[in-house]
Short mmCIF file of C-alpha atoms in Angstrom, two decimals:
data_model
loop_
_atom_site.label_atom_id
_atom_site.label_comp_id
_atom_site.label_asym_id
_atom_site.label_seq_id
_atom_site.Cartn_x
_atom_site.Cartn_y
_atom_site.Cartn_z
CA MET A 1 39.01 -17.64 164.23
CA LEU A 2 36.30 -15.55 166.18
CA ALA A 3 38.45 -15.69 169.37
CA VAL A 4 41.43 -14.27 167.52
CA ARG A 5 39.39 -11.39 166.15
CA SER A 6 37.92 -10.56 169.49
CA CYS A 7 41.37 -10.67 171.18
CA ALA A 8 42.76 -8.33 168.52
CA ARG A 9 39.97 -5.87 169.02
CA ARG A 10 40.48 -5.76 172.77
CA THR A 11 44.19 -5.09 172.44
CA ALA A 12 43.58 -2.43 169.80
CA SER A 13 41.09 -0.70 171.99
CA ARG A 14 43.61 -0.89 174.92
CA VAL A 15 46.38 0.64 172.83
CA LEU A 16 44.01 3.50 171.75
CA VAL A 17 43.00 4.17 175.27
CA ALA A 18 46.46 3.98 176.69
CA ARG A 19 47.92 6.38 174.02
CA ARG A 20 48.08 10.07 174.91
CA ASN A 21 49.31 13.06 172.92
CA GLY A 22 52.59 14.65 174.05
CA SER A 23 50.85 18.10 174.35
CA THR A 24 48.39 16.79 176.94
CA SER A 25 49.30 16.10 180.56
CA SER A 26 47.96 13.51 182.99
CA HIS A 27 47.03 16.27 185.47
CA HIS A 28 44.00 18.28 184.72
CA HIS A 29 44.28 21.72 186.30
CA ASP A 30 42.12 24.78 185.86
CA GLU A 31 43.47 27.35 183.35
CA HIS A 32 43.91 29.94 186.22
CA HIS A 33 45.31 27.59 188.75
CA ASP A 34 49.03 28.21 189.30
CA ALA A 35 49.27 30.48 186.31
CA ASP A 36 52.33 32.15 187.79
CA GLN A 37 54.29 28.85 187.76
CA HIS A 38 53.70 28.16 184.07
CA THR A 39 55.02 31.41 182.61
CA TYR A 40 58.05 30.90 180.33
CA GLU A 41 60.98 33.40 180.45
CA ALA A 42 63.56 33.13 177.94
CA THR A 43 66.89 33.23 179.59
CA PHE A 44 69.74 34.30 177.30
CA PRO A 45 73.37 34.53 178.54
CA LYS A 46 74.31 38.20 178.95
CA GLY A 47 77.74 39.73 178.29
CA PHE A 48 80.41 39.09 175.78
CA ALA A 49 80.98 35.37 176.61
CA THR A 50 78.42 34.09 174.06
CA PRO A 51 79.30 32.12 170.91
CA PHE A 52 78.20 35.14 168.82
CA TRP A 53 80.84 37.43 170.09
CA ARG A 54 83.46 34.64 170.06
CA ASN A 55 82.85 34.19 166.43
CA VAL A 56 83.01 37.99 165.76
CA VAL A 57 86.48 38.21 167.49
CA LEU A 58 87.73 35.15 165.55
CA ALA A 59 86.55 36.60 162.25
CA GLY A 60 88.27 39.92 163.02
CA LEU A 61 91.53 38.15 163.84
CA GLY A 62 91.22 36.17 160.63
CA VAL A 63 90.72 39.30 158.47
CA ALA A 64 93.62 41.09 160.26
CA ALA A 65 95.97 38.02 159.71
CA PHE A 66 94.94 37.83 156.03
CA TYR A 67 95.62 41.58 155.55
CA LYS A 68 99.10 41.26 157.25
CA TRP A 69 100.31 38.24 155.31
CA ALA A 70 98.40 38.64 151.96
CA PRO A 71 100.82 39.23 149.02
CA ALA A 72 101.24 42.54 147.45
CA PRO A 73 99.34 43.33 144.30
CA GLY A 74 102.50 43.07 142.06
CA GLU A 75 103.80 39.91 143.87
CA ASP A 76 103.41 36.50 142.32
CA VAL A 77 101.64 34.24 144.63
CA TYR A 78 102.52 30.50 144.98
CA LEU A 79 99.17 29.51 143.37
CA THR A 80 99.79 31.79 140.47
CA ARG A 81 103.25 30.42 139.74
CA TRP A 82 101.90 26.83 140.09
CA ILE A 83 99.14 27.56 137.53
CA ALA A 84 101.59 29.23 135.17
CA MET A 85 103.77 26.23 135.31
CA TYR A 86 101.14 23.89 133.92
CA THR A 87 99.66 26.22 131.29
CA LYS A 88 100.72 26.23 127.70
CA PRO A 89 102.35 29.31 126.06
CA GLU A 90 100.22 31.72 124.01
CA ASP A 91 101.89 30.84 120.75
CA TYR A 92 100.94 27.21 121.18
CA TRP A 93 97.19 28.23 121.47
CA LEU A 94 97.59 30.62 118.47
CA THR A 95 98.82 27.85 116.20
CA ILE A 96 96.11 25.32 117.51
CA ASN A 97 93.36 28.02 116.69
CA ALA A 98 94.77 28.89 113.34
CA THR A 99 94.97 25.21 112.34
CA HIS A 100 91.39 24.72 113.52
CA THR A 101 90.12 27.74 111.55
CA ALA A 102 91.90 26.57 108.35
CA LEU A 103 90.33 23.07 108.81
CA SER A 104 86.87 24.56 109.50
CA GLN A 105 87.15 26.70 106.41
CA GLU A 106 88.17 23.68 104.21
CA SER A 107 85.33 21.60 105.67
CA SER A 108 82.79 24.37 104.94
CA ASP A 109 84.21 24.71 101.44
CA GLN A 110 83.69 21.00 100.83
CA SER A 111 80.12 21.12 102.28
CA LEU A 112 79.20 24.03 100.01
CA LEU A 113 80.52 22.05 96.97
CA PHE A 114 78.48 19.06 97.71
CA ARG A 115 75.40 21.01 98.70
CA ASP A 116 75.40 23.16 95.58
CA ALA A 117 76.08 20.11 93.28
CA LYS A 118 73.15 19.34 90.85
CA GLN A 119 72.24 16.37 88.79
CA PRO A 120 73.04 16.78 85.06
CA ALA A 121 70.18 17.71 82.91
CA MET A 122 70.54 14.56 80.81
CA HIS A 123 71.49 11.07 81.45
CA ARG A 124 74.66 10.27 79.53
CA LEU A 125 74.88 6.83 77.88
CA ARG A 126 78.09 5.31 76.91
CA TYR A 127 76.60 3.53 73.99
CA PRO A 128 73.53 5.24 72.67
CA GLN A 129 73.24 2.54 69.95
CA ARG A 130 71.71 0.26 72.49
CA PHE A 131 68.33 1.72 71.61
CA ASP A 132 68.56 0.27 68.20
CA GLN A 133 69.84 -3.15 69.04
CA HIS A 134 66.82 -4.72 70.38
CA SER A 135 64.35 -6.62 68.30
CA PRO A 136 60.85 -5.27 68.27
CA PHE A 137 59.49 -8.79 67.38
CA LEU A 138 59.03 -11.73 69.72
CA ALA A 139 58.75 -9.52 72.75
CA PRO A 140 56.15 -10.49 75.41
CA VAL A 141 53.34 -8.08 75.96
CA GLY A 142 54.09 -5.51 78.71
CA GLN A 143 57.79 -6.52 79.21
CA THR A 144 59.31 -3.97 77.10
CA VAL A 145 59.29 -0.22 77.00
CA SER A 146 58.37 1.66 73.85
CA THR A 147 61.44 3.70 72.72
CA ARG A 148 59.80 5.23 69.62
CA ASP A 149 59.77 8.82 71.02
CA VAL A 150 63.26 8.76 72.39
CA GLU A 151 65.63 11.05 70.69
CA VAL A 152 69.30 10.36 71.02
CA LYS A 153 71.34 13.50 71.26
CA ARG A 154 74.98 14.00 71.20
CA GLU A 155 76.90 16.37 73.48
CA GLN A 156 77.23 18.75 70.39
CA ASP A 157 73.45 18.89 70.05
CA VAL A 158 72.82 19.93 73.69
#
């Protein structure tokens, strides 16, 4: 195990020593030595044979061709006729919108009806005599509700 570690350290140190940045060179020159050879001059092609001028000429030709073969303002273009062929007439959309508006109005009326509905002020019993039908005797303690204070009213009394 010790031999493997020492071998790994030696190879790691060799790799680190052998590695050199791309910005450094293997030749160490003085800063002033051969200074005129290391100057960089940008050389650009001169004249009208560059890609920029080629693109300008092609763009100009494209604009001229478009202007020459473009349709007149009142003329129907193929794309316009194709779109018009697949669109529905105006009357169709008017009937769809009118139907939708009517259904929306009906739905809102129903929601207002249900939202504004209130519970009745009293609980209506079908047979109010039930209060009098039970026996107050033989009832277990706590299992019955006292109905002594309940007043049964009829619809005429309300």
